[in-house]
Amino acid sequence: MQGIMKSRFGLVVVFIAFVVCLVASSILLKGVRVDLTENGLYTLSDGTRKVLSELDADIKLTLFYSDKATAELPALRTYANRVEELLREFESFSNGKLHLKIVDPEPFSEEEDEAAAAGLQGVPAGLRGDEIYFGLVGRRSAAVGSEGEAEDETGSEEARSESDVEEVIPFFQLDKEEFLEYELAKLVYSLAHPEPPVVGIISGLKLNGGINPVSRQNEPAWVIVQQLEGLFELNWLEQDLNQIPAENVDILLVIHPKNLPDTTLLAIDQFVLSGGKAVMFVDPFAEADRPAMPMMGGGDQSSDAGPLLSSWGVEYDREKVVGDYKNSMVVSMGSNRKPVRHIGLLGLGADSFNQQDVVLSGLEMINFSSAGILSQKPGATTSFTPLVESSDEAMPLKAGLFQMLHSPDTLLDDFAPTGERYVMAARVTGPAQTAFPDGIEIEVESETGADADTAGDANTAGEKGADDSGDQGSKAASTPGKSSKKVMPGVTRSDDIQLIVVADTDVLSDRLWVQIRQFFQQRVISPWADNAGFLVSSIENLSGNSDLISIRSRGRFSRPFTKVESIRLQAEEKFLEQQRELQERLRQTEKKLAELEGNRGVEEQSLLSPEQEKTLVEFQKEKLKIRKDLRDVQHQLDQDIEKLGSNLKLINILLVPFLLTVIVLGIRYFRGKARYS
């Protein structure tokens, strides 16, 4: 009896200790999380934490989520929980600057009107077809107080001041879950830095329109320019310049850098090494760079940015063009000729995109024309990440073939795919050296040779080191009144450059991505490809600070049964192989029947010959046999999957508990043995 009381007292003590530990842990360990997922899916990246730690203004985030209306949509509810958890994580790391509010916009409610007014996308769902909302509204306003609540809880239009800054994610797409952290961090960063990025443009093509050298007609600006003007502040730069002031340019966009002077190349070099971000488009054959007299031929339509690409660790041959049969487009050759396949005109889809890079998220098709080939230079210190690649049915072509190309099908004459995939766009990051370690020679105007030093100081390409460049000395030129001056780079290396290089400029031209129609003297623009989206996404990505750019896609949150999928694919391959065999036999039999039918007289059309009867009977037997084989394959597929499922259940339900029981009993046995020994 005393032993029983002692055991009961011990159980009570253990229970009380358990409750105390549970309460203490809920208080002391509040907010403590352990992420045991393979890719750290629930851990904020360092870039996101830095963005949040540098917030200097209160930001209110309102998550509109139709909780009740999505009761029968488990996949969406799971994703909604993931979004809420991540937003809570953002809030906890923001030092009190982020304030999250969750709203369920029920049908015909004021909250639904608010969601619609904010620009959120309502999606019909459910049996009644009610619109569900699953989006985010971020607002930075002076009206947000220290507790994170606006003066008007409903966030009505009357409560918003003119200085409010608002950013919206219209609807959280399930297929973009791996980019969720980046999208949220980008929204927060945009609210903290509402000024539109300034894009400095150096272009060797007439993006702003002008006189067509062929037709002598005035052409409007490229549509891509209109797209950029609506999103960024554009600063058009001259092709001949001495420096690119960082305070006037956030992102540098270089298009077709053909025959740029050394001073401009050095200015670009210094801008990138000084922390500026850049997007560069080079081209082995820029179709938009038409010579004034095209019938003469022989005009150079390529660009390569001089020594810059090499110094950034990129190899590029201005005489090579990608030919890709799999991704080639069919072009019309006129009313009297049939369309032909153009292996230099490529329609690239998701299979050609780096799906792990946020720049290409959501893009479906990008069209390239006579694009070049990029690769990483051996021994490069930079990181080279392919963004857009060809298929493996591709090979390099000579750019000269496109100079006077009358019929694209002639490109197929010597076409022999190499089996390699060729990079047409890439992201380049990491440490780099200047392309001009020995400086450049410039010619300066001066009344006397003694003034050369003074004039040289004004022509330094970088903001840093400008004062030192005048100490390099000068030498008198052979022409009186002029002198030659060596200008040294102010910045010779960088620990982390950030740029995107694309080996095609035609990708920006209207004909490859947009259809333009005239409607009552108005231009109606209808995009049919994502070329503009690629450029805009590249600029938006680079316009953030280095912390925002460093946020990459996370691992997949879905964890499929890879073994099950492997078995299914193997069986399906066998199934499809036999199905193709059946179709081939059917085709051969029909062909034989047609031949037999053609040998018969017209009067006998309604009768079957013995040969036809025999062929039909054999085919019907063969067809039944193969159909039976197909059913057996499908049945075997189901059996293999069911067997694997049964084995998994056996392991989880019986084997694991059995092993744990054996381990526990073994521990008790050895402890008891040690106690009595």
XYZ file of C-alpha atoms in Angstrom:
677
model
C 0.000 0.000 0.000
C 2.837 2.393 0.851
C 4.490 1.633 -2.484
C 1.268 2.456 -4.286
C 0.999 5.802 -2.475
C 4.609 6.600 -3.304
C 4.024 5.821 -6.970
C 0.873 7.976 -7.051
C 2.720 10.815 -5.326
C 5.518 10.497 -7.865
C 3.032 10.676 -10.746
C 1.484 13.839 -9.286
C 4.932 15.416 -8.913
C 5.820 14.512 -12.491
C 2.498 15.923 -13.759
C 2.956 19.199 -11.839
C 6.546 19.490 -13.100
C 5.341 18.904 -16.653
C 2.683 21.639 -16.384
C 5.190 24.083 -14.875
C 7.703 23.394 -17.643
C 4.981 23.806 -20.273
C 3.861 27.180 -18.899
C 7.422 28.395 -18.383
C 8.450 27.413 -21.919
C 5.428 29.172 -23.430
C 6.464 32.375 -21.613
C 10.240 32.230 -21.748
C 10.548 30.694 -25.209
C 7.880 32.814 -26.869
C 8.938 33.547 -30.441
C 11.666 30.906 -30.440
C 11.480 28.768 -33.566
C 13.487 25.850 -34.882
C 13.473 25.283 -38.640
C 14.196 21.625 -39.381
C 13.276 21.733 -43.080
C 15.913 20.649 -45.606
C 16.342 24.062 -47.272
C 15.505 26.289 -44.296
C 12.143 27.144 -45.813
C 10.886 28.961 -42.729
C 14.051 30.908 -41.925
C 14.382 34.474 -43.175
C 17.443 35.087 -45.316
C 20.123 37.530 -44.211
C 19.090 39.945 -46.968
C 15.505 40.114 -45.691
C 16.628 40.639 -42.102
C 18.878 43.497 -43.187
C 16.049 45.144 -45.143
C 13.776 44.882 -42.105
C 16.386 46.100 -39.638
C 16.977 49.274 -41.673
C 13.345 50.415 -41.757
C 13.044 53.971 -40.522
C 9.280 54.482 -40.880
C 6.179 52.662 -39.703
C 4.584 50.462 -42.362
C 1.127 48.948 -42.129
C 0.511 45.638 -43.908
C -3.058 44.456 -44.422
C -3.543 40.862 -45.544
C -6.928 40.398 -47.177
C -7.784 36.711 -47.062
C -11.237 35.199 -47.584
C -11.017 32.700 -44.753
C -14.628 31.507 -44.695
C -15.014 31.399 -48.473
C -11.979 29.124 -48.851
C -13.178 26.454 -46.414
C -13.271 23.892 -49.246
C -9.942 24.879 -50.803
C -7.297 23.092 -48.692
C -4.347 23.920 -50.966
C -5.117 27.635 -50.825
C -5.657 27.541 -47.053
C -2.289 25.834 -46.555
C -0.595 28.517 -48.632
C -2.472 31.235 -46.746
C -1.115 29.870 -43.469
C 2.369 29.972 -44.973
C 1.913 33.623 -46.053
C 0.599 34.620 -42.616
C 3.450 32.845 -40.825
C 6.020 34.590 -43.008
C 4.393 37.977 -42.481
C 4.446 37.355 -38.706
C 8.137 36.564 -39.064
C 8.649 39.838 -40.939
C 6.816 41.686 -38.185
C 8.905 40.153 -35.414
C 12.197 41.124 -37.104
C 11.181 44.699 -37.967
C 11.895 46.262 -34.568
C 8.288 47.388 -34.288
C 8.213 49.107 -37.687
C 5.888 46.631 -39.414
C 2.281 46.253 -38.260
C 0.252 43.366 -39.646
C -3.526 43.302 -39.845
C -5.543 40.395 -41.257
C -8.974 41.053 -42.775
C -11.582 38.573 -44.020
C -13.439 40.431 -46.820
C -16.801 38.692 -46.737
C -19.149 39.182 -49.708
C -20.955 42.551 -49.818
C -18.999 43.859 -46.844
C -17.095 47.118 -46.435
C -13.898 45.082 -46.232
C -14.610 43.637 -49.689
C -15.119 47.149 -51.067
C -11.842 48.200 -49.472
C -9.993 45.252 -51.020
C -11.395 46.021 -54.463
C -10.592 49.742 -54.113
C -6.996 48.895 -53.196
C -6.582 46.994 -56.467
C -6.733 43.437 -55.161
C -7.883 40.734 -57.539
C -11.073 38.863 -56.700
C -11.188 35.290 -58.000
C -14.546 33.451 -58.343
C -14.499 30.186 -56.402
C -16.747 27.867 -54.471
C -20.181 26.527 -55.303
C -21.820 29.955 -55.232
C -19.091 31.580 -57.268
C -18.272 34.143 -54.568
C -15.102 36.130 -55.183
C -12.244 35.270 -52.870
C -9.434 37.664 -52.026
C -5.894 36.695 -51.138
C -3.674 39.730 -51.482
C -1.615 42.213 -49.521
C -1.800 45.997 -49.214
C 1.179 47.823 -47.761
C 0.937 51.457 -46.775
C 3.420 53.885 -45.313
C 1.768 56.957 -43.835
C 2.358 59.590 -41.208
C -1.038 58.666 -39.831
C 0.332 55.376 -38.514
C 1.140 55.812 -34.862
C 3.462 54.035 -32.528
C 0.977 51.257 -31.985
C 0.692 50.666 -35.697
C -2.939 51.670 -35.946
C -4.099 54.326 -38.359
C -6.467 57.000 -37.263
C -9.173 55.293 -39.280
C -9.201 51.530 -38.631
C -10.918 50.800 -41.910
C -8.200 52.564 -43.857
C -10.804 54.541 -45.736
C -9.907 56.969 -48.471
C -10.723 59.918 -46.219
C -8.106 58.832 -43.692
C -5.323 58.689 -46.254
C -3.129 61.696 -46.671
C -1.663 62.792 -49.964
C 1.741 61.627 -48.769
C 0.614 58.005 -48.409
C 2.748 55.450 -50.253
C 0.973 52.237 -51.202
C 2.148 48.960 -52.695
C -0.066 45.998 -53.543
C 0.247 42.294 -54.265
C -3.095 41.686 -56.043
C -3.205 37.921 -55.460
C -0.710 35.421 -54.053
C -0.145 32.861 -56.827
C 0.436 29.316 -55.590
C 2.950 28.611 -58.343
C 5.186 31.449 -57.110
C 5.540 30.191 -53.545
C 9.318 29.806 -53.847
C 9.574 33.569 -54.517
C 7.262 34.546 -51.662
C 9.976 35.919 -49.374
C 11.446 38.018 -52.183
C 8.043 39.461 -53.171
C 7.279 40.447 -49.579
C 10.739 41.918 -49.006
C 10.470 43.817 -52.290
C 7.127 45.308 -51.244
C 8.529 46.413 -47.894
C 11.642 47.854 -49.549
C 9.524 49.752 -52.093
C 7.485 51.290 -49.271
C 10.643 52.289 -47.426
C 12.163 53.758 -50.633
C 9.217 55.091 -52.655
C 11.220 57.190 -55.108
C 11.268 55.584 -58.595
C 14.720 54.360 -59.617
C 16.611 56.505 -62.118
C 17.628 54.479 -65.171
C 20.529 55.914 -67.145
C 20.401 54.809 -70.789
C 23.301 54.601 -73.231
C 21.982 53.306 -76.542
C 23.506 52.728 -79.949
C 20.002 52.237 -81.377
C 17.327 54.862 -81.987
C 14.978 53.807 -79.199
C 13.316 57.223 -79.273
C 12.472 56.879 -82.956
C 13.689 59.025 -85.798
C 14.189 58.809 -89.540
C 14.338 55.279 -90.922
C 17.464 55.126 -93.140
C 15.710 52.695 -95.506
C 12.212 54.147 -95.879
C 13.181 57.746 -95.032
C 10.038 57.881 -92.912
C 9.770 59.136 -89.348
C 9.374 56.240 -86.903
C 7.864 56.468 -83.392
C 9.740 55.529 -80.237
C 9.988 51.853 -79.392
C 7.166 50.558 -77.219
C 9.721 49.377 -74.679
C 10.534 53.037 -73.966
C 6.896 53.706 -73.077
C 6.965 50.739 -70.710
C 10.046 52.071 -68.939
C 8.733 55.650 -68.743
C 5.696 54.436 -66.819
C 7.780 52.712 -64.162
C 11.114 54.507 -63.868
C 12.699 57.903 -64.267
C 14.777 57.817 -67.448
C 18.035 59.722 -67.851
C 19.277 59.601 -71.444
C 23.072 59.713 -71.552
C 25.370 60.564 -74.436
C 27.495 57.874 -76.026
C 30.553 60.057 -75.547
C 30.907 60.913 -71.866
C 33.561 61.089 -69.185
C 31.726 59.901 -66.089
C 28.383 58.574 -64.895
C 27.464 60.330 -61.657
C 26.026 57.840 -59.189
C 23.730 60.477 -57.682
C 21.943 60.815 -61.050
C 21.788 57.145 -62.049
C 20.637 54.138 -60.005
C 20.646 51.555 -62.796
C 22.651 51.771 -65.997
C 21.014 50.358 -69.137
C 23.494 49.901 -71.997
C 22.029 48.856 -75.362
C 24.156 47.961 -78.383
C 27.475 49.530 -77.220
C 28.926 49.778 -80.694
C 32.216 51.623 -81.160
C 31.971 53.455 -77.842
C 34.976 55.695 -77.089
C 37.388 54.635 -74.365
C 36.218 57.446 -72.108
C 32.669 56.040 -72.128
C 33.856 52.472 -71.590
C 35.963 53.634 -68.653
C 32.984 55.537 -67.249
C 30.860 52.362 -67.404
C 33.709 50.384 -65.846
C 33.993 52.836 -62.954
C 30.234 52.998 -62.427
C 29.984 49.211 -62.060
C 33.069 48.906 -59.843
C 31.798 51.738 -57.615
C 28.668 49.748 -56.737
C 26.385 50.734 -59.606
C 24.152 48.067 -61.137
C 23.892 47.594 -64.885
C 21.906 45.755 -67.550
C 23.796 45.395 -70.835
C 22.500 44.258 -74.234
C 25.145 43.325 -76.807
C 24.483 41.728 -80.182
C 26.444 39.871 -82.902
C 23.892 41.036 -85.470
C 21.538 43.845 -84.440
C 18.808 43.833 -87.051
C 17.589 47.223 -85.857
C 21.016 48.717 -86.621
C 20.269 49.121 -90.305
C 22.864 50.782 -92.504
C 21.923 53.920 -94.410
C 22.360 52.057 -97.712
C 21.341 48.419 -97.049
C 21.756 47.339 -100.675
C 25.476 48.017 -100.422
C 25.863 45.498 -97.611
C 28.957 45.012 -95.512
C 27.937 47.269 -92.624
C 28.983 46.127 -89.166
C 25.869 45.516 -87.061
C 27.561 43.934 -84.038
C 28.551 45.244 -80.606
C 30.708 43.872 -77.822
C 31.414 46.608 -75.207
C 35.171 46.458 -75.769
C 37.133 44.895 -72.888
C 34.344 45.264 -70.327
C 32.748 41.819 -70.637
C 36.104 40.086 -70.366
C 36.984 42.016 -67.207
C 33.636 40.918 -65.752
C 34.447 37.252 -66.427
C 32.218 36.841 -69.490
C 33.237 35.334 -72.827
C 31.371 36.556 -75.892
C 32.159 36.168 -79.591
C 30.584 38.893 -81.725
C 30.835 36.647 -84.795
C 28.685 33.779 -83.464
C 24.872 33.487 -83.445
C 22.773 30.770 -81.800
C 20.843 28.514 -84.170
C 18.211 26.451 -82.362
C 15.913 24.084 -84.241
C 13.675 23.108 -81.337
C 12.845 26.698 -80.376
C 12.869 28.106 -83.918
C 9.870 30.036 -85.184
C 8.086 29.677 -88.516
C 8.089 32.834 -90.637
C 5.995 33.808 -93.625
C 7.788 34.257 -96.939
C 4.977 35.968 -98.837
C 1.696 34.966 -100.420
C 3.255 32.775 -103.101
C 5.672 30.887 -100.866
C 5.091 28.521 -98.000
C 6.274 29.474 -94.476
C 9.737 28.286 -93.480
C 11.479 27.579 -90.209
C 13.982 30.225 -89.031
C 16.542 28.711 -86.637
C 17.888 32.172 -85.804
C 14.474 33.479 -84.709
C 13.723 31.835 -81.370
C 10.595 31.638 -79.253
C 11.895 30.586 -75.846
C 9.596 29.218 -73.152
C 9.860 28.048 -69.578
C 12.200 25.166 -70.519
C 14.824 27.737 -71.493
C 14.487 29.873 -68.352
C 16.313 29.632 -65.054
C 13.266 28.986 -62.899
C 15.255 29.613 -59.719
C 15.929 33.263 -60.572
C 13.251 35.762 -59.612
C 13.872 37.841 -62.763
C 12.135 35.175 -64.852
C 9.334 34.441 -62.403
C 5.959 34.475 -64.132
C 7.356 34.904 -67.659
C 6.061 32.498 -70.291
C 7.796 33.413 -73.569
C 10.686 35.630 -74.657
C 11.556 35.978 -78.331
C 15.163 36.386 -79.486
C 16.555 37.025 -82.962
C 20.141 36.340 -84.095
C 21.239 36.168 -80.464
C 24.832 35.735 -79.377
C 26.457 33.248 -77.024
C 27.681 34.003 -73.507
C 29.849 31.806 -71.297
C 32.025 32.093 -68.226
C 35.613 33.056 -68.884
C 38.118 30.465 -67.613
C 39.616 31.629 -64.331
C 36.941 34.274 -63.795
C 36.511 35.547 -60.252
C 32.860 36.422 -60.828
C 29.868 34.128 -60.575
C 28.124 33.415 -63.894
C 24.478 32.340 -63.602
C 22.635 31.475 -66.848
C 19.187 33.069 -67.144
C 18.096 32.134 -70.665
C 19.467 29.185 -72.648
C 18.838 27.463 -75.951
C 17.718 23.859 -76.236
C 20.226 21.071 -76.835
C 19.210 21.021 -80.529
C 21.383 24.061 -81.219
C 24.720 25.068 -82.694
C 26.727 28.278 -83.260
C 26.286 29.937 -86.660
C 28.423 32.569 -88.339
C 26.920 36.015 -87.871
C 27.833 36.823 -91.468
C 25.157 34.390 -92.686
C 22.504 36.839 -91.500
C 23.949 39.829 -93.331
C 22.152 39.221 -96.654
C 19.787 36.390 -95.683
C 17.118 36.010 -98.362
C 15.611 32.718 -97.231
C 15.943 31.437 -93.634
C 15.734 27.793 -94.726
C 19.255 28.065 -96.149
C 20.513 28.167 -92.554
C 19.538 24.491 -92.293
C 21.909 23.392 -95.068
C 24.884 22.781 -92.768
C 22.982 22.700 -89.497
C 24.274 19.981 -87.150
C 23.193 20.339 -83.479
C 26.047 19.915 -81.012
C 23.887 18.703 -78.124
C 24.950 21.690 -75.986
C 22.799 24.426 -74.490
C 23.995 27.958 -75.229
C 23.510 30.876 -72.842
C 21.922 34.044 -74.246
C 21.378 35.944 -70.989
C 23.193 35.670 -67.662
C 23.536 37.253 -64.253
C 27.099 38.212 -63.281
C 28.055 38.869 -59.642
C 31.101 38.828 -57.428
C 34.599 40.347 -57.325
C 35.998 41.948 -60.471
C 38.943 44.069 -61.628
C 38.946 47.140 -63.827
C 39.153 46.637 -67.581
C 41.691 49.489 -67.802
C 44.501 48.786 -65.313
C 46.900 50.879 -67.416
C 44.443 53.707 -67.920
C 43.450 55.293 -71.227
C 44.950 57.962 -73.438
C 42.759 60.982 -74.161
C 43.362 64.074 -76.232
C 42.646 67.399 -74.554
C 42.495 70.934 -75.859
C 44.945 73.363 -74.333
C 46.552 76.633 -75.335
C 49.906 75.421 -74.071
C 51.289 72.046 -73.253
C 51.585 73.107 -69.603
C 47.805 73.181 -69.320
C 47.474 69.494 -70.059
C 47.490 68.412 -66.431
C 44.669 70.779 -65.562
C 42.566 69.643 -68.494
C 43.244 65.995 -67.707
C 41.838 66.318 -64.202
C 38.413 67.147 -65.626
C 38.277 63.967 -67.675
C 38.569 61.298 -65.008
C 35.966 58.599 -65.435
C 35.179 57.787 -61.828
C 34.173 59.918 -58.919
C 36.890 58.355 -56.811
C 40.488 58.958 -57.647
C 39.752 61.988 -59.802
C 42.324 64.113 -57.994
C 45.031 61.475 -58.432
C 44.681 61.194 -62.187
C 46.289 64.567 -62.819
C 49.524 63.334 -61.267
C 50.200 60.846 -64.044
C 51.939 63.453 -66.218
C 51.284 64.321 -69.823
C 53.139 64.533 -73.036
C 52.851 67.166 -75.692
C 51.001 66.171 -78.810
C 52.455 66.672 -82.227
C 49.689 69.128 -83.034
C 50.192 72.563 -81.445
C 47.384 73.496 -79.041
C 46.581 69.835 -78.174
C 48.074 67.351 -75.743
C 47.693 63.701 -74.879
C 46.724 62.738 -71.346
C 46.662 59.376 -69.594
C 43.651 58.959 -67.339
C 43.864 56.274 -64.674
C 40.814 54.535 -63.153
C 39.825 55.820 -59.739
C 38.488 52.393 -58.674
C 40.514 49.342 -59.675
C 38.484 46.526 -58.106
C 35.161 45.679 -56.511
C 34.200 42.920 -54.115
C 30.746 42.473 -55.626
C 29.541 43.735 -58.977
C 25.872 43.282 -59.935
C 24.824 43.137 -63.563
C 22.783 41.247 -66.135
C 24.145 40.676 -69.648
C 21.952 39.791 -72.644
C 23.442 38.807 -76.003
C 20.657 40.255 -78.140
C 19.261 43.745 -78.745
C 16.467 42.724 -81.099
C 14.703 41.232 -78.089
C 13.709 44.827 -77.261
C 12.346 45.670 -80.731
C 8.590 45.932 -81.239
C 8.318 43.204 -83.850
C 9.388 40.452 -81.449
C 6.903 41.003 -78.652
C 4.124 43.459 -79.421
C 1.422 43.951 -82.034
C 0.558 47.552 -82.891
C -2.739 48.470 -84.561
C -4.225 51.815 -85.496
C -7.698 52.477 -84.106
C -9.206 55.903 -84.834
C -5.732 57.404 -85.200
C -4.642 55.883 -81.900
C -1.974 53.223 -81.464
C -3.389 50.102 -79.776
C -0.611 47.989 -78.262
C -1.137 44.264 -77.666
C 1.830 42.346 -76.204
C 2.115 38.722 -77.307
C 5.409 37.877 -75.566
C 7.178 38.780 -72.316
C 10.198 40.609 -73.746
C 9.311 43.866 -71.988
C 8.589 41.998 -68.772
C 12.083 40.509 -68.882
C 13.711 43.952 -69.086
C 11.430 45.517 -66.468
C 11.959 42.605 -64.084
C 15.741 42.835 -64.537
C 15.765 46.554 -63.740
C 13.405 46.155 -60.787
C 15.536 43.382 -59.356
C 18.772 45.333 -59.655
C 17.185 48.597 -58.464
C 16.939 47.212 -54.948
C 19.953 47.302 -52.665
C 22.378 44.404 -52.452
C 20.420 42.843 -49.591
C 17.257 42.667 -51.682
C 19.114 41.291 -54.699
C 20.705 38.587 -52.529
C 17.296 37.071 -51.721
C 16.970 34.058 -53.969
C 14.138 31.625 -54.494
C 13.533 29.179 -51.677
C 13.218 25.432 -52.045
C 9.952 23.841 -53.022
C 7.456 23.492 -50.209
C 5.753 20.488 -51.765
C 7.562 17.235 -51.031
C 6.326 14.662 -53.568
C 6.963 10.929 -53.221
C 9.861 10.693 -55.651
C 9.975 6.888 -55.568
C 6.281 6.678 -56.431
C 6.759 9.162 -59.256
C 9.733 7.179 -60.559
C 7.696 3.976 -60.705
C 4.807 5.784 -62.350
C 7.036 7.343 -64.998
C 8.710 4.025 -65.819
C 5.373 2.319 -66.293
C 3.984 5.229 -68.297
C 7.012 5.163 -70.598
C 6.425 1.483 -71.257
C 2.707 2.170 -71.720
C 3.342 4.950 -74.237
C 5.893 2.853 -76.112
C 3.365 0.079 -76.675
C 0.720 2.643 -77.557
C 2.987 4.070 -80.254
C 3.604 0.541 -81.504
C -0.138 -0.028 -81.817
C -0.599 3.226 -83.725
C 2.245 2.348 -86.096
C 0.753 -1.079 -86.787
C -2.619 0.526 -87.387
C -1.084 2.956 -89.860
C 0.711 0.174 -91.747
C -2.455 -1.919 -91.915
C -4.552 0.962 -93.204
C -1.884 1.647 -95.813
C -1.981 -1.986 -96.945
C -5.771 -1.925 -97.071
C -5.651 1.203 -99.223
C -3.250 -0.499 -101.631
C -5.496 -3.557 -101.865
C -8.522 -1.346 -102.363
C -6.819 0.513 -105.200
C -6.176 -2.741 -107.103
C -9.843 -3.642 -107.177
C -12.326 -2.602 -109.805
C -14.908 0.083 -109.207
C -17.742 -2.447 -109.382
C -16.260 -4.419 -106.503
C -15.907 -1.516 -104.094
C -18.499 -2.918 -101.722
C -16.843 -6.363 -101.383
C -13.787 -7.471 -99.421
C -11.149 -9.683 -101.022
C -9.763 -12.725 -99.166
C -6.518 -10.855 -98.667
C -8.410 -7.995 -97.010
C -10.385 -10.398 -94.847
C -7.225 -12.135 -93.728
C -5.485 -8.831 -93.020
C -8.434 -7.520 -91.026
C -8.698 -10.680 -88.932
C -4.981 -10.640 -88.171
C -5.071 -6.980 -87.296
C -8.095 -7.405 -85.023
C -6.354 -10.244 -83.181
C -3.169 -8.207 -82.896
C -5.110 -5.161 -81.743
C -6.873 -7.156 -79.016
C -3.568 -8.634 -77.912
C -1.868 -5.237 -77.636
C -4.878 -3.739 -75.825
C -4.608 -6.586 -73.334
C -0.897 -5.830 -72.931
C -1.717 -2.183 -72.310
C -4.198 -3.140 -69.606
C -1.582 -5.418 -68.037
C 0.949 -2.592 -67.977
C -1.560 -0.233 -66.365
C -2.538 -2.917 -63.855
C 1.122 -3.566 -63.059
C 1.600 0.187 -62.579
C -1.185 0.288 -59.999
C 0.176 -2.828 -58.299
C 3.694 -1.407 -57.995
C 2.411 1.815 -56.453
C 0.062 -0.026 -54.087
C 2.882 -2.359 -53.060
C 5.161 0.596 -52.295
C 2.365 2.245 -50.286
C 1.793 -0.949 -48.307
C 5.497 -1.227 -47.542
C 5.601 2.376 -46.326
C 2.586 1.773 -44.080
C 4.198 -1.401 -42.722
C 7.400 0.491 -41.898
C 5.650 3.463 -40.276
C 2.928 1.569 -38.408
C 4.704 -1.623 -37.304
C 8.443 -1.626 -37.909
C 9.342 1.774 -36.393
C 7.286 1.264 -33.175
C 8.689 -2.278 -32.896
C 12.268 -1.022 -33.147
C 11.607 1.735 -30.610
C 10.078 -0.822 -28.223
C 13.089 -3.106 -28.596
C 15.456 -0.195 -27.919
C 13.542 0.884 -24.792
C 13.352 -2.686 -23.431
C 17.037 -3.159 -24.141
C 17.922 0.012 -22.223
C 15.799 -1.088 -19.260
C 17.364 -4.564 -19.335
C 20.935 -3.287 -19.282
C 20.143 -0.688 -16.602
C 18.582 -3.367 -14.383
C 21.487 -5.680 -14.977
C 23.934 -2.924 -14.047
C 21.956 -2.094 -10.886
C 22.088 -5.665 -9.513
C 25.681 -6.340 -10.526
